[in-house]
Amino acid sequence: MKTLEYQQKAVKELTDKIIEQLNYGGSRRKIIFEAPTGAGKTVMSCQILANLVDELRTRGDSRFKECAFLWIAPRQLHLQSYMSLKGAFGETRKLSPVMFDELDQSEGIQPGEILFVNWESIIRKKNVITQESENSDSLYEITDRTQEKFGLPIVAVIDEEHMFWDNTADKTKAVLERINPAVELRISATPKTTRFDAYYKVDRQKVIAAEMIKKEVVLNPDIEVGGAENEIALNERLIKAALEKRNQIAEAYKACGVDINPLLLIQLPNDNKTAMTAEEEKIAIQVKTYLKYVEDITAENGKLAVWLSNEKENLAGLERPTNLAQVLLFKEAIALGWDCPRAAVLLIFRKLQSNEFTIQTVGRIMRMPEHKFYPNELLNVGYVYTDIAKDKIDIKPAAAGYILKDMLTARRRTNLRNVSLKSIYSERPNSERNYLGPDFRKVLYDTAAEFWKSVAGAGLFTIAELAALGADTENYEPRPEDVDLAAKENRRRVENIIRLEVKTVDIKIPKDVHFQNEVQTLEVEQVKFARTVGEIDGAFISYIEGKGHQFERRGRTDKIAGYLLELIADFFGIYGTDAKKVVLYEENTPKFDRILETALECYAHLRKEKAGRAAATRVFKEYDWEVPEERLYKSATHHLAQVENHALSPFIEMNTASNPEREFVEFLEENEEYIDWWYKNGDGGKANYAVEYQIGEGGAKEPFYVDFVIRMRNGHIYLFDTKTKESDLLAPDKHNGLLEYIKRHTSEAQPLAGGVILKVGSNWVYPTRPISNTTDVLDWIPFYPENA
């Protein structure tokens, strides 16, 4: 291993930072260690711990002379790190790596010992590591004994820190609070911890200068541009280009006298499921078919390796420089921390709506196999091919596992001290349900007719109107020539504003984009390829799926797609794939956007009117509400936000959350020491918490979905709805209804308070009496969590 200045500097400074934090005393002092994939984070971490053993013993300014270590890693990465350290310190015994069953439990973790544990095993409720038994102490008893009986501070190394921010983030917090280490060294190429006591970052350029990782990444180089000729034309082009690049690299290695067989990685679309989806199965078959019949690359001849949930082929020795395999087909579930320096080219297939890939995946092709650059620059660059059809591409940290199709999932924190609050709901008749019914077809047709009339300057003919020109309209059955005549006339009328003869629909993908493998959004130039029939079908459904989110999901896409295709057939005599081409043609799409969005908005207004008439006779039912065990959010309208004290984890915030809501969340997080938890309520539906209020005097009664439910550490419950002055005309009615609710339901066991809350200066204030407006706030009182 060569001596690297950036590694030595990181080791020295992080050793000093750990000692500094130990000297401060207390517990759970967090140090972030950020370094690019391939920088040697494990090597540096090993040396940091070894240095720490020496420094604690010899430094006069050190509060402690010894410490113990706990190394926590996700999946099976702890085994990989355990073997690395066991090899590195097997002779010196300066550090002693141990697994749980190797530990002398009666003595706790001894000075210099590193106990390696798997994260998933800790958070399982019935795992032997965290359960006391006749034959074994629990991890918690061992760490307690280490710190309390023997007085040894524990330094916890949290490897791949970004992976701990998934749907078990609440368990992460609970477990670490229970272990209560003195210092946490959190390691990642893409750390997510936002609150820390110290931070150290290894600069990417220094790692490149040390020739440890490649100089840059090039996206979609050397792709042939041309029309689609068969069902998998674009996929074939990408596979062909990626293989040609792999072969060029193989020849370059030979020319340099280096015996390395470069590996092409092909990743299937990732939906965060272990099992293969139909889409993935289709692409896997396409890839295998092309590789077999065009390139003679198969699992049977050893040139293809497969790492899928239901199929694993030729994986033994895959990392060796001279291994026979030229291609690896895999999903995201490929082992975390898998290190294969000969990996040189990456082909990523993505879903139509996706515009991102991860740093961790690209990082697999970034390592220099011999930790040095070569005379041929071809070998000093990583190559990525992808079918992402976006002009902006996001490079992000690895997804942590909470995405389910187009939904985001959050779960209730472990051992949450829940509440039980009276809430209301009403069973909605069909007239109130927000679904897309068959009557949407007429609204869509009327909207389209009005649109063409305003844009084209004349309305379009319907078959019935043609019949009225000369046919008996009573019991009229349209003749083929009438249908054809209407379509021809309609096409003539709109020929200057919409293109109806569309031969091809293009897909645009990026080409020759140079970038560094770090979190960023790339604005890319694109090249065009003609979509195949299969690609057109998929793109059309993807386009329709983006419409009508104000309605219930069930059946929505099918209805909109079906009615739109019927409309194009009836008005213009264009059917099937040709009709889809018309919609997807770049210059036509904005016009269909306008028609669909207008029709959907008009239909939503009609549904609301029906619902309003039904609401006049609505009867509310009461039930006991508590923080739900699980809640689903639409990924199209929500995003993950990094907070720690929300009742559900992770916290998923609406994209359109108001500024007062975001500022109030920050305020709640800043006062975590006084607040047990807080919960951001939904805006509708039986699952969300609601109280009854009345609009004006004698008006209709409606449910009020209070924004925030807050449980203080002393057990008091606050119910707040964030506003700004005059932002909601109904705010006084809602507040007054909430006050009546609080008066009825507060109790000694569960004291309630709250109302609408506004930020005035640096204070959040709310009224304790009924109000008629939200402008006169002179006697409103501040919400001080420390006094609540």
PDB file of C-alpha atoms in Angstrom, residues 420-619:
ATOM      1  CA  SER A 420     -55.501   8.904  21.666  1.00  0.00           C
ATOM      2  CA  LEU A 421     -57.481  11.850  20.290  1.00  0.00           C
ATOM      3  CA  LYS A 422     -61.118  12.021  19.257  1.00  0.00           C
ATOM      4  CA  SER A 423     -61.303  12.550  15.502  1.00  0.00           C
ATOM      5  CA  ILE A 424     -64.156  12.779  13.000  1.00  0.00           C
ATOM      6  CA  TYR A 425     -64.873  11.447   9.542  1.00  0.00           C
ATOM      7  CA  SER A 426     -67.874  10.926   7.309  1.00  0.00           C
ATOM      8  CA  GLU A 427     -68.565   8.086   4.933  1.00  0.00           C
ATOM      9  CA  ARG A 428     -68.628   9.619   1.483  1.00  0.00           C
ATOM     10  CA  PRO A 429     -71.319   8.649  -1.021  1.00  0.00           C
ATOM     11  CA  ASN A 430     -70.208   8.313  -4.660  1.00  0.00           C
ATOM     12  CA  SER A 431     -71.209  11.904  -5.297  1.00  0.00           C
ATOM     13  CA  GLU A 432     -68.535  12.997  -2.827  1.00  0.00           C
ATOM     14  CA  ARG A 433     -65.786  10.584  -3.829  1.00  0.00           C
ATOM     15  CA  ASN A 434     -63.009  12.215  -5.762  1.00  0.00           C
ATOM     16  CA  TYR A 435     -62.757   9.679  -8.552  1.00  0.00           C
ATOM     17  CA  LEU A 436     -62.723   9.981 -12.328  1.00  0.00           C
ATOM     18  CA  GLY A 437     -66.073   8.716 -13.571  1.00  0.00           C
ATOM     19  CA  PRO A 438     -67.323   7.875 -17.082  1.00  0.00           C
ATOM     20  CA  ASP A 439     -68.913  11.334 -17.321  1.00  0.00           C
ATOM     21  CA  PHE A 440     -65.364  12.711 -17.680  1.00  0.00           C
ATOM     22  CA  ARG A 441     -65.511  11.619 -21.340  1.00  0.00           C
ATOM     23  CA  LYS A 442     -68.097  14.301 -22.196  1.00  0.00           C
ATOM     24  CA  VAL A 443     -66.133  16.979 -20.312  1.00  0.00           C
ATOM     25  CA  LEU A 444     -62.994  16.042 -22.250  1.00  0.00           C
ATOM     26  CA  TYR A 445     -64.802  16.140 -25.612  1.00  0.00           C
ATOM     27  CA  ASP A 446     -66.425  19.505 -24.825  1.00  0.00           C
ATOM     28  CA  THR A 447     -63.090  20.940 -23.657  1.00  0.00           C
ATOM     29  CA  ALA A 448     -61.308  19.733 -26.804  1.00  0.00           C
ATOM     30  CA  ALA A 449     -64.034  21.110 -29.079  1.00  0.00           C
ATOM     31  CA  GLU A 450     -63.835  24.491 -27.338  1.00  0.00           C
ATOM     32  CA  PHE A 451     -60.034  24.471 -27.519  1.00  0.00           C
ATOM     33  CA  TRP A 452     -59.955  23.814 -31.278  1.00  0.00           C
ATOM     34  CA  LYS A 453     -62.641  26.423 -31.788  1.00  0.00           C
ATOM     35  CA  SER A 454     -60.606  29.101 -29.986  1.00  0.00           C
ATOM     36  CA  VAL A 455     -57.274  28.072 -31.521  1.00  0.00           C
ATOM     37  CA  ALA A 456     -58.319  27.068 -35.018  1.00  0.00           C
ATOM     38  CA  GLY A 457     -60.918  29.765 -35.361  1.00  0.00           C
ATOM     39  CA  ALA A 458     -63.699  27.285 -36.076  1.00  0.00           C
ATOM     40  CA  GLY A 459     -65.269  24.360 -34.306  1.00  0.00           C
ATOM     41  CA  LEU A 460     -64.695  20.784 -35.384  1.00  0.00           C
ATOM     42  CA  PHE A 461     -67.393  18.642 -36.941  1.00  0.00           C
ATOM     43  CA  THR A 462     -68.947  15.754 -35.086  1.00  0.00           C
ATOM     44  CA  ILE A 463     -70.535  12.908 -37.007  1.00  0.00           C
ATOM     45  CA  ALA A 464     -73.980  13.969 -35.781  1.00  0.00           C
ATOM     46  CA  GLU A 465     -73.443  17.484 -37.111  1.00  0.00           C
ATOM     47  CA  LEU A 466     -72.506  16.112 -40.507  1.00  0.00           C
ATOM     48  CA  ALA A 467     -75.586  13.980 -40.465  1.00  0.00           C
ATOM     49  CA  ALA A 468     -77.693  17.037 -39.790  1.00  0.00           C
ATOM     50  CA  LEU A 469     -76.440  18.579 -43.028  1.00  0.00           C
ATOM     51  CA  GLY A 470     -78.314  16.129 -45.165  1.00  0.00           C
ATOM     52  CA  ALA A 471     -79.176  12.994 -43.343  1.00  0.00           C
ATOM     53  CA  ASP A 472     -82.159  11.947 -41.296  1.00  0.00           C
ATOM     54  CA  THR A 473     -80.800  12.465 -37.736  1.00  0.00           C
ATOM     55  CA  GLU A 474     -83.564  10.444 -36.135  1.00  0.00           C
ATOM     56  CA  ASN A 475     -82.201   6.959 -35.389  1.00  0.00           C
ATOM     57  CA  TYR A 476     -79.166   8.021 -37.403  1.00  0.00           C
ATOM     58  CA  GLU A 477     -76.450   5.422 -37.914  1.00  0.00           C
ATOM     59  CA  PRO A 478     -73.262   7.062 -39.232  1.00  0.00           C
ATOM     60  CA  ARG A 479     -72.038   5.787 -42.582  1.00  0.00           C
ATOM     61  CA  PRO A 480     -68.299   5.210 -43.115  1.00  0.00           C
ATOM     62  CA  GLU A 481     -68.175   8.005 -45.656  1.00  0.00           C
ATOM     63  CA  ASP A 482     -69.676  10.427 -43.110  1.00  0.00           C
ATOM     64  CA  VAL A 483     -67.045   9.484 -40.546  1.00  0.00           C
ATOM     65  CA  ASP A 484     -64.268   9.851 -43.105  1.00  0.00           C
ATOM     66  CA  LEU A 485     -65.651  13.204 -44.321  1.00  0.00           C
ATOM     67  CA  ALA A 486     -65.745  14.595 -40.757  1.00  0.00           C
ATOM     68  CA  ALA A 487     -62.188  13.463 -40.035  1.00  0.00           C
ATOM     69  CA  LYS A 488     -60.841  14.951 -43.286  1.00  0.00           C
ATOM     70  CA  GLU A 489     -62.534  18.278 -42.675  1.00  0.00           C
ATOM     71  CA  ASN A 490     -61.334  18.402 -39.084  1.00  0.00           C
ATOM     72  CA  ARG A 491     -57.737  17.594 -40.097  1.00  0.00           C
ATOM     73  CA  ARG A 492     -57.870  20.400 -42.667  1.00  0.00           C
ATOM     74  CA  ARG A 493     -59.095  22.901 -40.096  1.00  0.00           C
ATOM     75  CA  VAL A 494     -56.239  22.230 -37.619  1.00  0.00           C
ATOM     76  CA  GLU A 495     -53.415  21.539 -40.071  1.00  0.00           C
ATOM     77  CA  ASN A 496     -51.632  24.804 -39.256  1.00  0.00           C
ATOM     78  CA  ILE A 497     -51.668  24.374 -35.489  1.00  0.00           C
ATOM     79  CA  ILE A 498     -51.092  20.676 -34.854  1.00  0.00           C
ATOM     80  CA  ARG A 499     -49.144  18.007 -36.703  1.00  0.00           C
ATOM     81  CA  LEU A 500     -51.267  14.920 -37.346  1.00  0.00           C
ATOM     82  CA  GLU A 501     -49.007  13.077 -39.787  1.00  0.00           C
ATOM     83  CA  VAL A 502     -46.319  11.935 -37.372  1.00  0.00           C
ATOM     84  CA  LYS A 503     -43.989   9.238 -38.689  1.00  0.00           C
ATOM     85  CA  THR A 504     -41.614   9.027 -35.730  1.00  0.00           C
ATOM     86  CA  VAL A 505     -41.497  10.150 -32.126  1.00  0.00           C
ATOM     87  CA  ASP A 506     -38.044  10.866 -30.803  1.00  0.00           C
ATOM     88  CA  ILE A 507     -36.481   9.943 -27.517  1.00  0.00           C
ATOM     89  CA  LYS A 508     -33.654  12.193 -26.406  1.00  0.00           C
ATOM     90  CA  ILE A 509     -30.770  10.862 -24.354  1.00  0.00           C
ATOM     91  CA  PRO A 510     -27.588  12.609 -23.177  1.00  0.00           C
ATOM     92  CA  LYS A 511     -24.372  12.253 -25.158  1.00  0.00           C
ATOM     93  CA  ASP A 512     -20.705  12.907 -24.315  1.00  0.00           C
ATOM     94  CA  VAL A 513     -21.300  14.448 -20.873  1.00  0.00           C
ATOM     95  CA  HIS A 514     -18.222  14.795 -18.641  1.00  0.00           C
ATOM     96  CA  PHE A 515     -18.680  14.982 -14.858  1.00  0.00           C
ATOM     97  CA  GLN A 516     -17.322  14.087 -11.420  1.00  0.00           C
ATOM     98  CA  ASN A 517     -19.054  11.403  -9.354  1.00  0.00           C
ATOM     99  CA  GLU A 518     -20.535  13.631  -6.661  1.00  0.00           C
ATOM    100  CA  VAL A 519     -23.978  14.910  -5.680  1.00  0.00           C
ATOM    101  CA  GLN A 520     -25.112  17.309  -8.387  1.00  0.00           C
ATOM    102  CA  THR A 521     -27.645  17.997 -11.118  1.00  0.00           C
ATOM    103  CA  LEU A 522     -26.232  17.755 -14.640  1.00  0.00           C
ATOM    104  CA  GLU A 523     -27.711  19.878 -17.412  1.00  0.00           C
ATOM    105  CA  VAL A 524     -26.997  17.784 -20.492  1.00  0.00           C
ATOM    106  CA  GLU A 525     -27.151  18.106 -24.256  1.00  0.00           C
ATOM    107  CA  GLN A 526     -29.214  15.390 -25.877  1.00  0.00           C
ATOM    108  CA  VAL A 527     -29.297  13.439 -29.134  1.00  0.00           C
ATOM    109  CA  LYS A 528     -32.435  12.038 -30.741  1.00  0.00           C
ATOM    110  CA  PHE A 529     -33.432   8.443 -31.419  1.00  0.00           C
ATOM    111  CA  ALA A 530     -36.713   7.322 -32.929  1.00  0.00           C
ATOM    112  CA  ARG A 531     -38.882   5.422 -30.448  1.00  0.00           C
ATOM    113  CA  THR A 532     -39.997   1.900 -31.295  1.00  0.00           C
ATOM    114  CA  VAL A 533     -43.659   0.836 -31.018  1.00  0.00           C
ATOM    115  CA  GLY A 534     -43.023  -0.641 -27.588  1.00  0.00           C
ATOM    116  CA  GLU A 535     -41.277   2.498 -26.420  1.00  0.00           C
ATOM    117  CA  ILE A 536     -44.166   4.636 -27.719  1.00  0.00           C
ATOM    118  CA  ASP A 537     -46.676   2.583 -25.710  1.00  0.00           C
ATOM    119  CA  GLY A 538     -44.605   2.968 -22.562  1.00  0.00           C
ATOM    120  CA  ALA A 539     -44.012   6.690 -23.109  1.00  0.00           C
ATOM    121  CA  PHE A 540     -47.725   7.325 -23.717  1.00  0.00           C
ATOM    122  CA  ILE A 541     -48.749   5.638 -20.467  1.00  0.00           C
ATOM    123  CA  SER A 542     -45.962   7.465 -18.644  1.00  0.00           C
ATOM    124  CA  TYR A 543     -47.305  10.761 -20.036  1.00  0.00           C
ATOM    125  CA  ILE A 544     -50.878   9.975 -18.945  1.00  0.00           C
ATOM    126  CA  GLU A 545     -49.743   8.856 -15.466  1.00  0.00           C
ATOM    127  CA  GLY A 546     -48.577  12.413 -14.866  1.00  0.00           C
ATOM    128  CA  LYS A 547     -52.143  13.731 -15.275  1.00  0.00           C
ATOM    129  CA  GLY A 548     -55.103  13.905 -12.921  1.00  0.00           C
ATOM    130  CA  HIS A 549     -53.374  13.587  -9.576  1.00  0.00           C
ATOM    131  CA  GLN A 550     -56.259  15.511  -7.997  1.00  0.00           C
ATOM    132  CA  PHE A 551     -58.335  12.342  -8.425  1.00  0.00           C
ATOM    133  CA  GLU A 552     -58.213   8.916  -6.861  1.00  0.00           C
ATOM    134  CA  ARG A 553     -55.574   6.711  -8.461  1.00  0.00           C
ATOM    135  CA  ARG A 554     -57.696   3.635  -9.145  1.00  0.00           C
ATOM    136  CA  GLY A 555     -58.631   3.450 -12.844  1.00  0.00           C
ATOM    137  CA  ARG A 556     -57.542   7.054 -13.470  1.00  0.00           C
ATOM    138  CA  THR A 557     -54.771   6.403 -15.999  1.00  0.00           C
ATOM    139  CA  ASP A 558     -56.793   3.882 -18.014  1.00  0.00           C
ATOM    140  CA  LYS A 559     -59.769   6.226 -18.259  1.00  0.00           C
ATOM    141  CA  ILE A 560     -57.769   9.282 -19.333  1.00  0.00           C
ATOM    142  CA  ALA A 561     -55.770   7.266 -21.874  1.00  0.00           C
ATOM    143  CA  GLY A 562     -58.842   5.560 -23.295  1.00  0.00           C
ATOM    144  CA  TYR A 563     -60.940   8.705 -23.618  1.00  0.00           C
ATOM    145  CA  LEU A 564     -58.070  10.676 -25.169  1.00  0.00           C
ATOM    146  CA  LEU A 565     -57.463   8.005 -27.824  1.00  0.00           C
ATOM    147  CA  GLU A 566     -61.206   7.849 -28.529  1.00  0.00           C
ATOM    148  CA  LEU A 567     -61.252  11.628 -28.937  1.00  0.00           C
ATOM    149  CA  ILE A 568     -58.412  11.598 -31.489  1.00  0.00           C
ATOM    150  CA  ALA A 569     -60.110   8.757 -33.354  1.00  0.00           C
ATOM    151  CA  ASP A 570     -63.521  10.490 -33.407  1.00  0.00           C
ATOM    152  CA  PHE A 571     -62.233  13.947 -34.365  1.00  0.00           C
ATOM    153  CA  PHE A 572     -59.402  13.042 -36.739  1.00  0.00           C
ATOM    154  CA  GLY A 573     -59.805   9.402 -37.737  1.00  0.00           C
ATOM    155  CA  ILE A 574     -56.389   8.468 -36.269  1.00  0.00           C
ATOM    156  CA  TYR A 575     -56.088   5.283 -34.239  1.00  0.00           C
ATOM    157  CA  GLY A 576     -53.808   3.222 -31.985  1.00  0.00           C
ATOM    158  CA  THR A 577     -50.072   3.855 -32.165  1.00  0.00           C
ATOM    159  CA  ASP A 578     -50.551   6.651 -34.698  1.00  0.00           C
ATOM    160  CA  ALA A 579     -52.790   8.493 -32.216  1.00  0.00           C
ATOM    161  CA  LYS A 580     -50.193   8.068 -29.476  1.00  0.00           C
ATOM    162  CA  LYS A 581     -47.544   9.504 -31.802  1.00  0.00           C
ATOM    163  CA  VAL A 582     -49.718  12.589 -32.309  1.00  0.00           C
ATOM    164  CA  VAL A 583     -49.904  13.162 -28.550  1.00  0.00           C
ATOM    165  CA  LEU A 584     -46.190  12.518 -27.945  1.00  0.00           C
ATOM    166  CA  TYR A 585     -44.908  14.630 -30.829  1.00  0.00           C
ATOM    167  CA  GLU A 586     -42.850  17.364 -29.186  1.00  0.00           C
ATOM    168  CA  GLU A 587     -44.750  20.360 -30.620  1.00  0.00           C
ATOM    169  CA  ASN A 588     -48.175  18.764 -30.038  1.00  0.00           C
ATOM    170  CA  THR A 589     -47.711  17.744 -26.409  1.00  0.00           C
ATOM    171  CA  PRO A 590     -48.219  21.246 -24.925  1.00  0.00           C
ATOM    172  CA  LYS A 591     -51.586  21.475 -26.695  1.00  0.00           C
ATOM    173  CA  PHE A 592     -52.751  18.155 -25.277  1.00  0.00           C
ATOM    174  CA  ASP A 593     -51.406  19.260 -21.892  1.00  0.00           C
ATOM    175  CA  ARG A 594     -53.733  22.241 -22.052  1.00  0.00           C
ATOM    176  CA  ILE A 595     -56.755  20.191 -23.160  1.00  0.00           C
ATOM    177  CA  LEU A 596     -56.271  17.509 -20.494  1.00  0.00           C
ATOM    178  CA  GLU A 597     -55.453  19.880 -17.649  1.00  0.00           C
ATOM    179  CA  THR A 598     -58.418  22.131 -18.476  1.00  0.00           C
ATOM    180  CA  ALA A 599     -60.788  19.179 -18.746  1.00  0.00           C
ATOM    181  CA  LEU A 600     -59.536  17.658 -15.505  1.00  0.00           C
ATOM    182  CA  GLU A 601     -59.884  20.977 -13.692  1.00  0.00           C
ATOM    183  CA  CYS A 602     -63.427  21.466 -15.036  1.00  0.00           C
ATOM    184  CA  TYR A 603     -64.327  17.939 -13.993  1.00  0.00           C
ATOM    185  CA  ALA A 604     -62.830  18.491 -10.546  1.00  0.00           C
ATOM    186  CA  HIS A 605     -65.051  21.577 -10.190  1.00  0.00           C
ATOM    187  CA  LEU A 606     -68.124  19.520 -11.124  1.00  0.00           C
ATOM    188  CA  ARG A 607     -67.188  16.832  -8.612  1.00  0.00           C
ATOM    189  CA  LYS A 608     -66.710  19.512  -5.952  1.00  0.00           C
ATOM    190  CA  GLU A 609     -70.164  20.959  -6.622  1.00  0.00           C
ATOM    191  CA  LYS A 610     -71.704  17.510  -6.239  1.00  0.00           C
ATOM    192  CA  ALA A 611     -69.719  16.929  -3.089  1.00  0.00           C
ATOM    193  CA  GLY A 612     -70.823  20.302  -1.727  1.00  0.00           C
ATOM    194  CA  ARG A 613     -74.498  19.428  -2.219  1.00  0.00           C
ATOM    195  CA  ALA A 614     -73.938  16.113  -0.481  1.00  0.00           C
ATOM    196  CA  ALA A 615     -71.995  17.784   2.343  1.00  0.00           C
ATOM    197  CA  ALA A 616     -75.036  19.785   3.369  1.00  0.00           C
ATOM    198  CA  THR A 617     -76.513  16.591   4.760  1.00  0.00           C
ATOM    199  CA  ARG A 618     -73.228  15.067   5.879  1.00  0.00           C
ATOM    200  CA  VAL A 619     -73.147  13.270   9.233  1.00  0.00           C
TER     201      VAL A 619
END
